[in-house]
């Protein structure tokens, strides 16, 4: 579920694949440290991962406001519904 969310966020925010893979790498590290991931926190964790990865890799990372819009909307709809 988290990876699906990260894929959608990366596509909607038009971020590079490197940013996406960096977020996945950070997710792997969380899982290795037995960080509790559940349905209540997966969007918050995914949002934090993509924001942190974007800060490292993107020239213009998304604003916290834009990320908040993604966190509060249904990211599982088709991407064209967000345009």
CSV table of N, CA and C in Angstrom, one decimal:
chain,number,residue,atom,x,y,z
A,1,UNK,N,0.8,-1.2,0.0
A,1,UNK,CA,0.0,0.0,0.0
A,1,UNK,C,0.9,1.3,0.0
A,2,UNK,N,1.9,1.2,0.8
A,2,UNK,CA,2.8,2.4,0.8
A,2,UNK,C,3.5,2.6,-0.5
A,3,UNK,N,4.0,1.5,-1.1
A,3,UNK,CA,4.7,1.7,-2.4
A,3,UNK,C,3.7,2.2,-3.5
A,4,UNK,N,2.5,1.7,-3.5
A,4,UNK,CA,1.5,2.2,-4.4
A,4,UNK,C,1.3,3.7,-4.2
A,5,UNK,N,1.2,4.1,-3.0
A,5,UNK,CA,1.1,5.6,-2.7
A,5,UNK,C,2.3,6.4,-3.2
A,6,UNK,N,3.5,5.8,-3.0
A,6,UNK,CA,4.7,6.5,-3.4
A,6,UNK,C,4.7,6.6,-4.9
A,7,UNK,N,4.3,5.6,-5.6
A,7,UNK,CA,4.2,5.6,-7.1
A,7,UNK,C,3.3,6.7,-7.6
A,8,UNK,N,2.1,6.7,-7.0
A,8,UNK,CA,1.1,7.8,-7.4
A,8,UNK,C,1.6,9.2,-7.1
A,9,UNK,N,2.2,9.4,-5.9
A,9,UNK,CA,2.7,10.7,-5.6
A,9,UNK,C,3.9,11.1,-6.5
A,10,UNK,N,4.7,10.2,-6.8
A,10,UNK,CA,5.8,10.5,-7.7
A,10,UNK,C,5.3,10.9,-9.1
A,11,UNK,N,4.3,10.2,-9.6
A,11,UNK,CA,3.7,10.6,-10.9
A,11,UNK,C,3.0,11.9,-10.8
A,12,UNK,N,2.2,12.1,-9.8
A,12,UNK,CA,1.4,13.3,-9.7
A,12,UNK,C,2.3,14.6,-9.5
A,13,UNK,N,3.3,14.4,-8.7
A,13,UNK,CA,4.2,15.5,-8.5
A,13,UNK,C,5.3,15.7,-9.5
A,14,UNK,N,5.3,14.8,-10.5
A,14,UNK,CA,6.3,14.8,-11.6
A,14,UNK,C,7.7,14.8,-11.0
A,15,UNK,N,8.0,13.9,-10.1
A,15,UNK,CA,9.3,13.8,-9.5
A,15,UNK,C,10.1,12.7,-10.3
A,16,UNK,N,11.4,12.8,-10.2
A,16,UNK,CA,12.3,11.8,-10.9
A,16,UNK,C,12.2,10.4,-10.3
A,17,UNK,N,12.6,9.4,-11.0
A,17,UNK,CA,12.6,8.1,-10.5
A,17,UNK,C,13.6,7.9,-9.4
A,18,UNK,N,14.7,8.7,-9.5
A,18,UNK,CA,15.7,8.6,-8.4
A,18,UNK,C,15.1,9.0,-7.1
A,19,UNK,N,14.2,10.0,-7.1
A,19,UNK,CA,13.6,10.4,-5.9
A,19,UNK,C,12.7,9.3,-5.3
A,20,UNK,N,12.0,8.7,-6.2
A,20,UNK,CA,11.1,7.5,-5.8
A,20,UNK,C,12.0,6.4,-5.2
A,21,UNK,N,13.1,6.0,-5.9
A,21,UNK,CA,13.9,5.0,-5.4
A,21,UNK,C,14.6,5.3,-4.1
A,22,UNK,N,14.9,6.6,-3.9
A,22,UNK,CA,15.5,7.0,-2.6
A,22,UNK,C,14.4,6.9,-1.5
A,23,UNK,N,13.2,7.2,-1.8
A,23,UNK,CA,12.1,7.0,-0.8
A,23,UNK,C,11.9,5.5,-0.5
A,24,UNK,N,12.0,4.7,-1.5
A,24,UNK,CA,11.9,3.2,-1.3
A,24,UNK,C,13.1,2.7,-0.4
A,25,UNK,N,14.2,3.3,-0.6
A,25,UNK,CA,15.4,2.9,0.2
A,25,UNK,C,15.2,3.3,1.6
A,26,UNK,N,14.7,4.4,1.9
A,26,UNK,CA,14.4,4.9,3.2
A,26,UNK,C,13.3,4.0,3.9
A,27,UNK,N,12.3,3.6,3.1
A,27,UNK,CA,11.3,2.7,3.6
A,27,UNK,C,11.9,1.4,4.0
A,28,UNK,N,12.8,0.8,3.2
A,28,UNK,CA,13.5,-0.4,3.5
A,28,UNK,C,14.2,-0.3,4.9
A,29,UNK,N,14.8,0.8,5.1
A,29,UNK,CA,15.5,1.1,6.4
A,29,UNK,C,14.6,1.1,7.5
A,30,UNK,N,13.4,1.7,7.3
A,30,UNK,CA,12.4,1.7,8.4
A,30,UNK,C,11.9,0.3,8.7
A,31,UNK,N,11.7,-0.5,7.7
A,31,UNK,CA,11.2,-1.9,7.9
A,31,UNK,C,12.3,-2.7,8.6
A,32,UNK,N,13.6,-2.5,8.2
A,32,UNK,CA,14.6,-3.3,8.9
A,32,UNK,C,14.7,-2.9,10.4
A,33,UNK,N,14.4,-1.7,10.7
A,33,UNK,CA,14.4,-1.3,12.1
A,33,UNK,C,13.1,-1.6,12.9
A,34,UNK,N,12.2,-2.4,12.2
A,34,UNK,CA,11.0,-2.9,12.8
A,34,UNK,C,10.0,-1.7,13.2
A,35,UNK,N,10.1,-0.6,12.3
A,35,UNK,CA,9.1,0.5,12.6
A,35,UNK,C,7.7,0.0,12.3
A,36,UNK,N,6.8,0.3,13.2
A,36,UNK,CA,5.4,-0.2,13.1
A,36,UNK,C,4.7,0.5,12.0
A,37,UNK,N,4.4,-0.2,10.9
A,37,UNK,CA,3.6,0.4,9.8
A,37,UNK,C,2.2,-0.2,9.8
A,38,UNK,N,1.2,0.6,9.9
A,38,UNK,CA,-0.2,0.1,9.8
A,38,UNK,C,-1.0,1.0,8.9
A,39,UNK,N,-2.3,0.6,8.8
A,39,UNK,CA,-3.2,1.4,7.9
A,39,UNK,C,-3.4,2.8,8.3
A,40,UNK,N,-3.3,3.1,9.6
A,40,UNK,CA,-3.5,4.5,10.1
A,40,UNK,C,-2.3,5.4,9.8
A,41,UNK,N,-1.1,4.8,9.7
A,41,UNK,CA,0.1,5.7,9.6
A,41,UNK,C,0.7,5.6,8.2
A,42,UNK,N,0.3,4.7,7.3
A,42,UNK,CA,1.0,4.5,6.1
A,42,UNK,C,1.1,5.7,5.2
A,43,UNK,N,0.0,6.5,5.1
A,43,UNK,CA,0.1,7.7,4.3
A,43,UNK,C,1.0,8.8,4.9
A,44,UNK,N,1.0,8.9,6.2
A,44,UNK,CA,1.9,9.9,6.8
A,44,UNK,C,3.4,9.5,6.6
A,45,UNK,N,3.7,8.2,6.8
A,45,UNK,CA,5.0,7.7,6.6
A,45,UNK,C,5.4,7.9,5.1
A,46,UNK,N,4.5,7.5,4.2
A,46,UNK,CA,4.8,7.7,2.8
A,46,UNK,C,5.1,9.1,2.4
A,47,UNK,N,4.2,10.0,2.9
A,47,UNK,CA,4.4,11.4,2.7
A,47,UNK,C,5.7,12.0,3.2
A,48,UNK,N,6.1,11.5,4.4
A,48,UNK,CA,7.4,11.9,5.0
A,48,UNK,C,8.5,11.4,4.1
A,49,UNK,N,8.4,10.2,3.7
A,49,UNK,CA,9.5,9.6,2.8
A,49,UNK,C,9.7,10.4,1.5
A,50,UNK,N,8.6,10.6,0.8
A,50,UNK,CA,8.7,11.3,-0.5
A,50,UNK,C,9.1,12.7,-0.3
A,51,UNK,N,8.7,13.4,0.8
A,51,UNK,CA,9.2,14.8,1.0
A,51,UNK,C,10.7,14.8,1.3
A,52,UNK,N,11.1,13.9,2.2
A,52,UNK,CA,12.6,13.8,2.5
A,52,UNK,C,13.4,13.5,1.3
A,53,UNK,N,12.9,12.5,0.5
A,53,UNK,CA,13.7,12.2,-0.7
A,53,UNK,C,13.7,13.3,-1.7
A,54,UNK,N,12.6,14.1,-1.8
A,54,UNK,CA,12.6,15.2,-2.7
A,54,UNK,C,13.5,16.3,-2.3
A,55,UNK,N,13.6,16.5,-1.0
A,55,UNK,CA,14.5,17.5,-0.5
A,55,UNK,C,16.0,17.2,-0.9
A,56,UNK,N,16.3,15.9,-0.9
A,56,UNK,CA,17.7,15.5,-1.3
A,56,UNK,C,17.9,15.6,-2.8
A,57,UNK,N,16.9,15.3,-3.6
A,57,UNK,CA,17.1,15.1,-5.0
A,57,UNK,C,16.5,16.1,-6.0
A,58,UNK,N,15.4,16.6,-5.7
A,58,UNK,CA,14.7,17.5,-6.6
A,58,UNK,C,15.2,19.0,-6.5
A,59,UNK,N,15.2,19.6,-7.7
A,59,UNK,CA,15.6,21.0,-7.7
A,59,UNK,C,14.5,21.9,-7.0
A,60,UNK,N,13.3,21.6,-7.4
A,60,UNK,CA,12.1,22.3,-6.8
A,60,UNK,C,11.3,21.2,-6.1
A,61,UNK,N,11.5,20.9,-4.8
A,61,UNK,CA,10.7,19.9,-4.1
A,61,UNK,C,9.3,20.5,-3.9
A,62,UNK,N,8.3,19.6,-3.7
A,62,UNK,CA,7.0,20.0,-3.5
A,62,UNK,C,6.9,20.8,-2.2
A,63,UNK,N,6.0,21.7,-2.1
A,63,UNK,CA,5.7,22.4,-0.9
A,63,UNK,C,5.0,21.5,0.1
A,64,UNK,N,5.1,21.8,1.4
A,64,UNK,CA,4.3,21.1,2.3
A,64,UNK,C,2.8,21.2,2.1
A,65,UNK,N,2.4,22.3,1.5
A,65,UNK,CA,0.9,22.5,1.2
A,65,UNK,C,0.5,21.5,0.1
A,66,UNK,N,1.3,21.3,-0.9
A,66,UNK,CA,1.0,20.4,-2.0
A,66,UNK,C,1.0,19.0,-1.5
A,67,UNK,N,2.0,18.7,-0.6
A,67,UNK,CA,2.0,17.3,-0.1
A,67,UNK,C,0.8,17.1,0.8
A,68,UNK,N,0.4,18.1,1.6
A,68,UNK,CA,-0.8,17.9,2.4
A,68,UNK,C,-2.1,17.7,1.5
A,69,UNK,N,-2.1,18.3,0.4
A,69,UNK,CA,-3.3,18.1,-0.5
A,69,UNK,C,-3.3,16.6,-1.0
A,70,UNK,N,-2.1,16.1,-1.2
A,70,UNK,CA,-2.0,14.7,-1.6
A,70,UNK,C,-2.4,13.7,-0.4
A,71,UNK,N,-2.0,14.1,0.8
A,71,UNK,CA,-2.3,13.3,1.9
A,71,UNK,C,-3.8,13.3,2.3
A,72,UNK,N,-4.4,14.4,2.0
A,72,UNK,CA,-5.8,14.5,2.4
A,72,UNK,C,-6.8,14.0,1.3
A,73,UNK,N,-6.3,13.8,0.0
A,73,UNK,CA,-7.2,13.3,-1.0
A,73,UNK,C,-7.0,11.8,-1.2
A,74,UNK,N,-7.8,11.3,-2.1
A,74,UNK,CA,-7.7,9.9,-2.3
A,74,UNK,C,-6.8,9.6,-3.5
A,75,UNK,N,-5.6,9.1,-3.1
A,75,UNK,CA,-4.5,8.9,-4.1
A,75,UNK,C,-4.8,7.7,-5.0
A,76,UNK,N,-5.8,6.9,-4.7
A,76,UNK,CA,-6.0,5.7,-5.4
A,76,UNK,C,-6.9,5.9,-6.6
A,77,UNK,N,-7.3,7.1,-6.8
A,77,UNK,CA,-8.1,7.4,-8.0
A,77,UNK,C,-7.2,7.5,-9.2
A,78,UNK,N,-7.7,7.6,-10.4
A,78,UNK,CA,-6.9,7.7,-11.6
A,78,UNK,C,-6.2,9.1,-11.6
A,79,UNK,N,-4.9,9.2,-12.0
A,79,UNK,CA,-4.2,10.5,-12.0
A,79,UNK,C,-4.9,11.6,-12.8
A,80,UNK,N,-5.6,11.3,-13.9
A,80,UNK,CA,-6.3,12.3,-14.6
A,80,UNK,C,-7.4,13.0,-13.8
A,81,UNK,N,-7.9,12.4,-12.8
A,81,UNK,CA,-8.9,13.1,-12.0
A,81,UNK,C,-8.3,14.2,-11.1
A,82,UNK,N,-7.0,14.3,-11.0
A,82,UNK,CA,-6.4,15.3,-10.2
A,82,UNK,C,-6.1,16.5,-11.0
A,83,UNK,N,-6.1,16.5,-12.3
A,83,UNK,CA,-5.7,17.6,-13.1
A,83,UNK,C,-6.8,18.6,-13.2
